[in-house]
Each structure stands twice: as C-alpha cells, then as structure tokens.
Coordinates of C-alpha atoms in Angstrom, one line a residue:
Chain A
M21 CA -0.1 0.1 0.1
S22 CA 3.1 2.5 0.4
E23 CA 3.4 2.4 -3.3
A24 CA 1.7 5.3 -5.2
L25 CA -0.5 2.9 -7.3
G26 CA -1.4 0.5 -4.2
P27 CA -4.6 2.5 -3.3
Y28 CA -5.8 2.6 -6.7
L29 CA -5.2 -1.3 -7.2
F30 CA -7.1 -1.6 -4.0
I31 CA -10.2 0.5 -5.3
L32 CA -10.0 -1.5 -8.7
L33 CA -10.2 -4.7 -6.9
A34 CA -12.3 -4.2 -3.8
G35 CA -14.5 -1.3 -5.7
T36 CA -14.7 -1.6 -9.3
L37 CA -14.5 -5.3 -9.5
A38 CA -17.0 -6.1 -6.8
T39 CA -19.5 -3.8 -8.1
D40 CA -19.2 -4.4 -12.0
I41 CA -19.3 -8.2 -11.7
W42 CA -22.9 -7.9 -10.6
R43 CA -23.8 -5.5 -13.2
W44 CA -22.2 -7.9 -15.9
L45 CA -24.0 -10.9 -14.2
G46 CA -27.4 -8.7 -14.6
V47 CA -26.5 -8.2 -18.3
L48 CA -26.3 -12.0 -18.7
V49 CA -29.6 -12.8 -16.7
G50 CA -31.3 -9.8 -18.3
A51 CA -30.6 -10.9 -21.8
R52 CA -32.8 -13.9 -21.0
L53 CA -35.8 -11.9 -19.4
R54 CA -39.0 -10.8 -21.5
E55 CA -40.3 -7.3 -20.6
D56 CA -43.7 -8.7 -19.9
S57 CA -42.7 -11.7 -18.0
D58 CA -43.6 -12.7 -14.4
L59 CA -39.9 -13.5 -13.7
L60 CA -38.9 -9.7 -14.9
L61 CA -41.4 -8.5 -12.1
W62 CA -39.9 -10.7 -9.4
V63 CA -36.5 -9.8 -10.4
K64 CA -37.5 -6.0 -10.0
A65 CA -39.4 -6.4 -6.8
V66 CA -36.2 -7.9 -5.5
A67 CA -34.1 -5.2 -6.8
T68 CA -36.5 -2.6 -5.3
A69 CA -36.5 -4.4 -1.9
L70 CA -32.8 -4.4 -1.9
V71 CA -32.4 -0.5 -2.7
A72 CA -35.0 -0.1 0.0
A73 CA -33.2 -2.1 2.5
V74 CA -30.2 0.2 1.8
I75 CA -32.6 3.2 2.1
G76 CA -33.6 1.9 5.5
N77 CA -30.1 1.6 6.6
L78 CA -29.0 5.0 5.5
I79 CA -31.7 6.5 7.7
F80 CA -31.5 4.0 10.7
A81 CA -27.7 3.4 10.8
P82 CA -25.9 6.1 8.8
S83 CA -22.2 6.9 8.6
G84 CA -20.4 10.0 8.6
A85 CA -22.0 13.4 9.6
L86 CA -25.6 12.3 9.6
A87 CA -24.9 9.6 12.5
E88 CA -24.4 12.8 14.5
V89 CA -28.0 13.6 14.2
P90 CA -30.5 11.6 16.7
L91 CA -32.3 8.7 15.3
A92 CA -35.7 10.2 16.3
I93 CA -34.9 13.3 14.5
R94 CA -33.9 11.3 11.3
L95 CA -37.1 9.0 11.4
G96 CA -39.4 12.3 12.0
A97 CA -37.6 14.1 9.2
A98 CA -38.2 11.2 7.0
A99 CA -41.5 10.8 7.6
C100 CA -42.2 14.6 7.3
G101 CA -40.6 14.2 3.6
Y102 CA -42.6 11.2 2.9
L103 CA -46.1 12.8 3.9
A104 CA -45.1 16.0 2.0
F105 CA -44.5 14.0 -1.1
W106 CA -47.7 12.2 -1.0
L107 CA -49.7 15.5 -0.2
A108 CA -47.8 17.2 -3.2
R109 CA -49.2 14.3 -5.3
K110 CA -46.1 12.4 -5.7
N111 CA -43.7 15.5 -6.2
V112 CA -40.1 14.1 -5.3
L113 CA -38.6 17.6 -5.1
I114 CA -41.2 18.8 -2.6
G115 CA -40.7 15.5 -0.7
V116 CA -36.9 16.0 -0.5
L117 CA -37.0 19.8 0.5
A118 CA -39.6 18.9 3.5
A119 CA -37.5 16.2 4.7
E120 CA -34.4 18.5 4.7
A121 CA -36.1 21.2 6.2
A122 CA -37.5 19.2 9.0
L123 CA -33.8 17.6 9.6
I124 CA -32.0 20.8 9.8
A125 CA -34.8 22.6 12.0
A126 CA -35.1 20.0 14.4
A127 CA -31.4 19.2 14.6
S128 CA -30.6 23.1 15.1
I129 CA -33.2 23.4 17.8
F130 CA -32.5 20.0 19.8
A131 CA -29.0 19.8 19.4
G132 CA -28.6 23.5 20.3
T133 CA -26.1 24.3 17.8
Chain B
M9 CA -35.3 10.1 -42.0
G10 CA -31.5 9.0 -42.2
K11 CA -33.0 5.3 -42.6
A12 CA -35.5 6.2 -45.2
A13 CA -33.1 7.5 -47.9
P14 CA -31.1 4.3 -48.5
G15 CA -34.6 2.5 -49.0
A16 CA -35.7 5.1 -51.6
A17 CA -32.6 4.5 -53.5
L18 CA -33.0 0.7 -53.4
R19 CA -36.6 1.4 -54.9
V20 CA -35.4 3.4 -57.6
L21 CA -32.9 0.7 -58.3
H22 CA -35.7 -1.9 -58.1
G23 CA -37.8 0.1 -60.8
S24 CA -35.3 1.1 -63.1
H25 CA -33.5 -2.3 -63.7
A26 CA -30.8 -0.7 -65.7
L27 CA -27.9 0.0 -63.3
S28 CA -26.5 3.0 -65.0
G29 CA -23.3 4.6 -63.9
S30 CA -25.1 7.7 -62.3
L31 CA -27.5 5.5 -60.6
F32 CA -25.0 3.7 -58.8
I33 CA -23.3 6.7 -57.6
N34 CA -26.8 8.1 -56.5
L35 CA -26.9 4.8 -54.6
R36 CA -23.6 5.0 -52.9
L37 CA -24.6 8.7 -52.2
A38 CA -28.1 7.9 -50.5
A39 CA -26.2 5.1 -48.6
I40 CA -23.5 7.7 -47.3
Q41 CA -26.0 10.4 -46.4
G42 CA -28.0 7.7 -44.7
W43 CA -25.0 6.9 -42.8
M44 CA -24.5 10.3 -41.8
G45 CA -28.0 10.9 -40.9
E46 CA -27.8 7.8 -38.4
R47 CA -24.9 9.2 -37.0
Q48 CA -26.6 12.5 -36.6
T49 CA -29.5 11.0 -34.9
A50 CA -27.5 8.9 -32.5
A51 CA -25.6 12.1 -31.6
R52 CA -28.8 13.9 -30.9
W53 CA -30.3 11.4 -28.6
F54 CA -26.7 11.2 -26.9
L55 CA -27.1 15.1 -26.5
R56 CA -30.7 14.5 -25.1
G57 CA -29.3 12.2 -22.5
M58 CA -26.7 14.6 -21.5
G59 CA -29.5 17.1 -21.0
G60 CA -31.2 14.7 -18.6
V61 CA -28.5 15.6 -16.1
A62 CA -30.6 19.0 -15.5
S63 CA -33.2 17.0 -13.6
V64 CA -34.2 16.7 -10.1
P65 CA -32.7 13.2 -9.8
A66 CA -29.3 14.1 -10.9
L67 CA -29.2 17.5 -9.1
I68 CA -29.9 15.3 -5.8
L69 CA -27.4 13.0 -6.6
I70 CA -25.1 15.7 -6.9
G71 CA -25.8 16.9 -3.5
S72 CA -25.2 13.4 -2.3
F73 CA -21.8 13.4 -3.9
I74 CA -21.1 16.6 -2.1
G75 CA -21.5 14.7 1.2
F76 CA -19.5 11.8 -0.3
G77 CA -16.5 14.2 -1.0
V78 CA -16.8 15.4 2.6
L79 CA -16.7 11.8 4.0
C80 CA -13.5 11.0 1.8
R81 CA -11.8 14.0 3.3
E82 CA -12.7 13.0 6.8
S83 CA -11.7 9.5 6.5
G84 CA -8.1 10.3 5.4
L85 CA -8.4 9.3 1.6
S86 CA -6.4 11.3 -1.1
L87 CA -8.3 13.6 -3.6
G88 CA -7.2 11.3 -6.3
E89 CA -8.6 8.0 -4.7
A90 CA -11.8 9.9 -3.9
M91 CA -12.1 11.1 -7.8
F92 CA -10.9 7.6 -9.0
M93 CA -13.5 5.8 -6.7
T94 CA -16.5 7.8 -8.0
A95 CA -15.5 7.2 -11.7
F96 CA -14.6 3.7 -11.5
V97 CA -16.8 2.3 -8.7
W98 CA -20.0 4.6 -9.6
A99 CA -22.3 3.1 -6.7
L100 CA -22.8 5.7 -4.1
P101 CA -23.6 3.2 -1.2
S102 CA -20.9 0.7 -2.3
Q103 CA -18.6 3.7 -2.3
V104 CA -19.6 4.7 1.4
V105 CA -18.9 1.0 2.5
L106 CA -15.4 1.0 0.5
V107 CA -14.2 4.2 2.4
G108 CA -15.3 2.7 5.5
A109 CA -13.2 -0.2 5.0
I110 CA -10.4 1.7 4.0
A111 CA -10.7 4.0 6.9
T112 CA -10.7 1.1 9.2
G113 CA -7.8 -0.5 7.7
S114 CA -9.3 -3.4 6.4
S115 CA -7.7 -5.7 4.0
A116 CA -8.4 -5.8 0.1
L117 CA -10.1 -9.1 0.7
V118 CA -12.3 -8.0 3.7
A119 CA -13.1 -4.7 1.8
A120 CA -13.8 -6.4 -1.4
I121 CA -16.3 -9.0 0.2
A122 CA -18.3 -6.1 1.9
V123 CA -18.3 -4.2 -1.2
T124 CA -19.4 -7.2 -3.1
L125 CA -22.2 -7.8 -0.8
S126 CA -23.3 -4.3 -0.8
A127 CA -23.5 -4.3 -4.3
I128 CA -25.8 -7.2 -4.8
R129 CA -28.7 -5.0 -5.7
L130 CA -27.0 -4.3 -8.9
M131 CA -27.4 -7.5 -10.5
P132 CA -31.5 -7.6 -10.3
M133 CA -31.5 -3.9 -11.2
T134 CA -29.1 -4.5 -14.2
A135 CA -31.1 -7.5 -15.1
A136 CA -34.3 -5.5 -15.2
W137 CA -32.9 -2.6 -17.1
V138 CA -31.5 -4.9 -20.2
P139 CA -35.0 -5.5 -21.5
L140 CA -35.6 -1.5 -21.1
V141 CA -32.4 -0.3 -23.0
R142 CA -31.8 -3.0 -25.4
A143 CA -33.2 -3.0 -28.9
Q144 CA -33.2 -5.7 -31.7
G145 CA -29.5 -6.5 -32.5
T146 CA -28.1 -4.3 -29.7
P147 CA -24.5 -6.0 -28.9
R148 CA -23.8 -7.6 -25.9
W149 CA -20.5 -5.7 -25.4
Q150 CA -22.4 -2.5 -25.5
L151 CA -24.8 -3.7 -22.7
L152 CA -21.8 -4.6 -20.7
V153 CA -20.0 -1.4 -21.3
L154 CA -23.1 0.6 -20.4
S155 CA -24.1 -1.4 -17.3
H156 CA -21.4 0.2 -15.4
F157 CA -23.6 3.6 -15.3
V158 CA -26.3 1.5 -13.8
A159 CA -26.9 2.8 -10.2
V160 CA -29.9 4.1 -8.4
T161 CA -30.3 7.5 -10.0
A162 CA -29.6 6.4 -13.7
W163 CA -31.9 3.5 -12.9
V164 CA -34.8 5.5 -11.6
W165 CA -34.3 8.2 -14.4
G166 CA -34.2 5.4 -17.1
F167 CA -37.7 3.7 -16.1
M168 CA -38.9 7.3 -15.9
R169 CA -37.7 8.7 -19.3
L170 CA -36.7 6.0 -21.5
P171 CA -40.1 4.4 -22.2
D172 CA -40.7 7.6 -24.2
V173 CA -37.6 7.1 -26.1
P174 CA -37.9 5.3 -29.4
R175 CA -36.5 1.8 -28.7
E176 CA -33.4 1.8 -31.0
R177 CA -32.2 5.1 -29.3
R178 CA -32.4 4.2 -25.6
A179 CA -29.2 2.9 -25.2
V180 CA -27.2 5.8 -26.9
C181 CA -29.7 8.3 -24.8
F182 CA -28.9 6.2 -21.6
A183 CA -25.2 6.5 -22.4
G184 CA -25.4 10.2 -22.7
F185 CA -27.0 10.5 -19.5
G186 CA -24.8 8.2 -17.7
V187 CA -21.5 9.3 -19.1
T188 CA -22.3 12.9 -18.3
L189 CA -23.8 12.2 -14.6
T190 CA -20.5 10.3 -13.9
L191 CA -18.1 13.1 -15.0
I192 CA -19.9 15.8 -13.2
N193 CA -20.0 13.7 -10.1
V194 CA -16.3 13.0 -10.2
A195 CA -15.8 16.9 -10.3
V196 CA -18.5 17.3 -7.5
T197 CA -16.5 15.0 -5.4
A198 CA -13.1 16.8 -6.1
I199 CA -14.7 20.1 -5.5
S200 CA -16.3 19.1 -2.0
F201 CA -13.3 17.3 -1.0
I202 CA -11.2 20.5 -1.5
G203 CA -13.8 22.7 0.2
A204 CA -14.6 20.1 3.0
A205 CA -13.5 21.9 5.9
A206 CA -15.6 25.1 5.4
L207 CA -18.7 22.9 5.4
P208 CA -20.6 22.8 8.9
P209 CA -21.0 19.3 10.3
L210 CA -25.1 19.6 10.0
L211 CA -24.8 20.7 6.6
A212 CA -22.9 17.7 5.7
G213 CA -25.2 15.5 7.5
A214 CA -28.3 17.2 5.7
L215 CA -26.2 16.3 2.3
F216 CA -26.2 12.6 3.3
F217 CA -29.7 12.6 4.1
L218 CA -30.5 13.6 0.6
T219 CA -29.8 10.2 -0.8
P220 CA -32.0 8.1 1.2
I221 CA -34.9 10.7 0.9
Y222 CA -34.5 10.9 -2.8
F223 CA -34.1 7.1 -3.3
L224 CA -37.3 6.6 -1.2
T225 CA -39.5 9.4 -2.9
A226 CA -38.2 8.8 -6.7
L227 CA -38.8 4.9 -6.3
S228 CA -42.1 5.4 -5.0
A229 CA -42.8 7.8 -7.7
S230 CA -41.6 5.6 -10.5
A231 CA -43.4 2.5 -9.2
R232 CA -46.0 1.0 -11.7
Y233 CA -46.9 -2.2 -10.0
H234 CA -48.1 -3.3 -6.4
A235 CA -44.9 -5.4 -6.5
E236 CA -42.7 -2.5 -6.6
R237 CA -44.7 -0.5 -3.9
L238 CA -44.8 -3.5 -1.7
A239 CA -41.2 -4.2 -2.2
L240 CA -40.3 -0.7 -1.0
G241 CA -42.2 -0.7 2.1
L242 CA -41.0 -4.2 3.1
G243 CA -37.2 -3.6 2.2
V244 CA -37.2 -0.1 4.1
V245 CA -38.5 -2.1 7.2
L246 CA -36.4 -5.2 6.6
G247 CA -33.0 -3.8 6.0
P248 CA -32.8 -2.0 9.4
A249 CA -34.5 -5.1 11.1
L250 CA -32.1 -7.6 9.8
H251 CA -29.4 -5.1 10.2
A252 CA -30.2 -4.7 13.9
Y253 CA -30.4 -8.2 14.5
D254 CA -26.9 -8.4 12.9
V255 CA -27.9 -11.1 10.4
G256 CA -25.0 -11.7 8.1
L257 CA -25.8 -10.7 4.3
H258 CA -28.8 -8.9 5.8
L259 CA -29.1 -6.8 2.5
L260 CA -29.4 -9.9 0.5
W261 CA -32.0 -11.5 2.5
A262 CA -33.9 -8.3 3.2
G263 CA -34.0 -8.0 -1.0
L264 CA -34.9 -11.8 -1.5
V265 CA -37.6 -11.9 1.3
G266 CA -39.0 -8.6 1.0
G267 CA -39.1 -9.1 -2.9
T268 CA -40.6 -12.4 -2.8
L269 CA -43.4 -11.5 -0.2
A270 CA -44.1 -8.4 -2.5
F271 CA -44.4 -10.5 -5.8
I272 CA -46.8 -12.9 -3.7
G273 CA -48.7 -10.0 -2.6
H274 CA -48.9 -8.5 -6.0
K275 CA -50.2 -11.8 -7.3
L276 CA -52.9 -12.0 -4.6
I277 CA -54.2 -8.5 -5.3
H278 CA -54.5 -9.3 -9.1
R279 CA -56.3 -12.7 -8.2
R280 CA -58.8 -10.6 -6.1
G281 CA -59.4 -8.3 -9.3
G282 CA -57.8 -5.4 -8.2
A283 CA -56.2 -2.8 -10.5
I284 CA -52.6 -2.6 -11.6

C-alpha cells in the first residue's frame, strides 16, 4: 500500500470489480428476461426491496456526519418528507425539501447548535 | 429520416432495372447520407441524454456526492483516490462501504467482500434494465460497457424517461446521461473534497440525508406495480430490522424475502381483481 499505485489497485479490486461483476451478471441474466414476464416482475421486486433496504439502513444506521443527528430526528424528518411527497401528489422535489427542512430545523433546535 | 434514404434509393434501383453508372453513384451517395443521418440522430439522442442531467434526480445525486467528498476527506483518503472511486465504482452506497473499510484499515479481501455484498442489488437492477434499453440487435458488449453506469439514479431516471424514447435510441440516450452524470460527479467529489473544511457538520449531515430521502420518494414515484410498492415498504423495514439483529448478508435477505413477499402480494391482489 505504500506504493503510489497501491490504493488505486485496492479500489479497482475491492470497488470496481466487486460492483461491476454484479452488473455484468445482470446483463447476462437480463438478456434472457422478457419485458412482460412474471420473472422480470419478481427480479424488479427483489431489486427494489434491496435498494429499499439500503435506504432503510442509510436512515437508521448512517455513517459520517448524519450519524451525529439523533435517530428520532432522522426518522421524523423522513416521515415528514414522505408525507409532503404524498400531499404534493408524488412530487419528489417537495418531498426532499420538506425532509431536509425538518431535519435541519429539528437538529438545530434540539442539538442547540 | 436517415433510414428512409437508402430505402428510397433501393426502390429506384428496383424500378429501373438498368444499373447505370449515375444511378450507382446516386445509390452510394444515398447510402453515405443515410449513414451520416444515422450518426446525427444518434448524436442527437446522446445529447438528449446529456440534457437529462438538468433534472431533479441528477441534482439530488450531485448533492449526495458533496457529502461523499466530505466523507472521503474525513476518512483520510487522497483527492485522487476519492475521484477515482466515483469514476470507477459509481455506486454511492458501495463507495461509502469501501471508504469505511479503507478508514478502518481492512485488508483488500475483507473490503472486497463487504463491497461485493453491498452491491448485490446491482444484479437484479441491471437484469431489469436490460429489457428496457436493448433493441433488436444491440450487441452484448455495448450492454456490458453501459451497465457500469447502472446505479440507482440512472436506473430510476431510465425507467421514468426511456419508455418515451424510440427503442433503438434508448442505449445511446442512456449513455449520454450516464457518462455526463458520472463526469459531473467526479468533479463534484473533487470540489467538495477540497472545500470540505468549510462545510458545517449539520450541513454535511443534511447532504447525506439527501440520498435516502431521494431514493425513497423517487422509487415511490416511478413504481408502476403493486409488487414494486410492496417491495419498497418491506425493504425499508426489513433492511434495518435484519441489520439490527446482525444477520449476516442482511441486505441480500431483505431483498430476497421482501421482493418475494411483494411479488406474492402482487399476485394475490391481482387474483382478487384489483387494478394494477
């Protein structure tokens, strides 16, 4: 790792290969899927649930600066955003802005910063 | 239009029977014009894909990558490594995992296993994306190259926009979007890495919060079937639940169990005669 190229090889191996291998496998599997098939619907449902699990973890157990914000505020702000998204007839931008406003407001009031 | 030209020339050829020199030249001219027209149309759709970067999904991803640049700085990576990672991994949750592994001094093997597990979702996502972008005769290698740009934002954007794009132009349109979005975010990673010290912690946290909220609402908005809505709800709960119980491979299980239950739920709703 002390060599200049070490970290880049590390990223290529543990980052690029580790992610692209799933994409390549996906291309091979997807080539056999028909657009209107039940199998494709199941594959899409699994993909959606996996992404949703990532979302849940990013809210519930985040890393970095977001971890400093208390869990209750993160959950409350996410709920605010989702509610606003629904009330605004599925407007993504309004949902995101509402969640962010709730997070920043609650964190600055309760954390006293 | 570009495609019609050689066809018209062929009809002329067919009608005249006599293959005179000038007609042959006309035929070749038409073929060249057709080829150039084809190139122009492809370029136009590539540009349209590039234009897709001026959209809410892309702007929110840019916000998320500001958070990533800050994280890289805080975790002790170099500027070059941070930029390299955005360009060559191009999956934000996996990049966060990789940075975490590097920051804790994991070996390449441990880091590779962690990232591989975090990236499993890319397989079904790409599999569902292939029938969306491919046209008759799209070469396999093109799909393999383009698949590098499959990540949540491009996936969601693709399912929102590509159905309105002519099938034979979808791959090139997706390429325009994917390449541009990646390059912009490499720049964003660099800028936020350099300016990281100036960013207050709460703002950095708020930027990290963009990703999950955006994914949640965008997936909700683009879901067309009960199966997808159910999968979304189940996954959001199952992910943290299995994570909290420290079940290994928890993401994989959340996806398989949540997705399968959602699929079964979808079938049950349909059997009762519910609307899609």
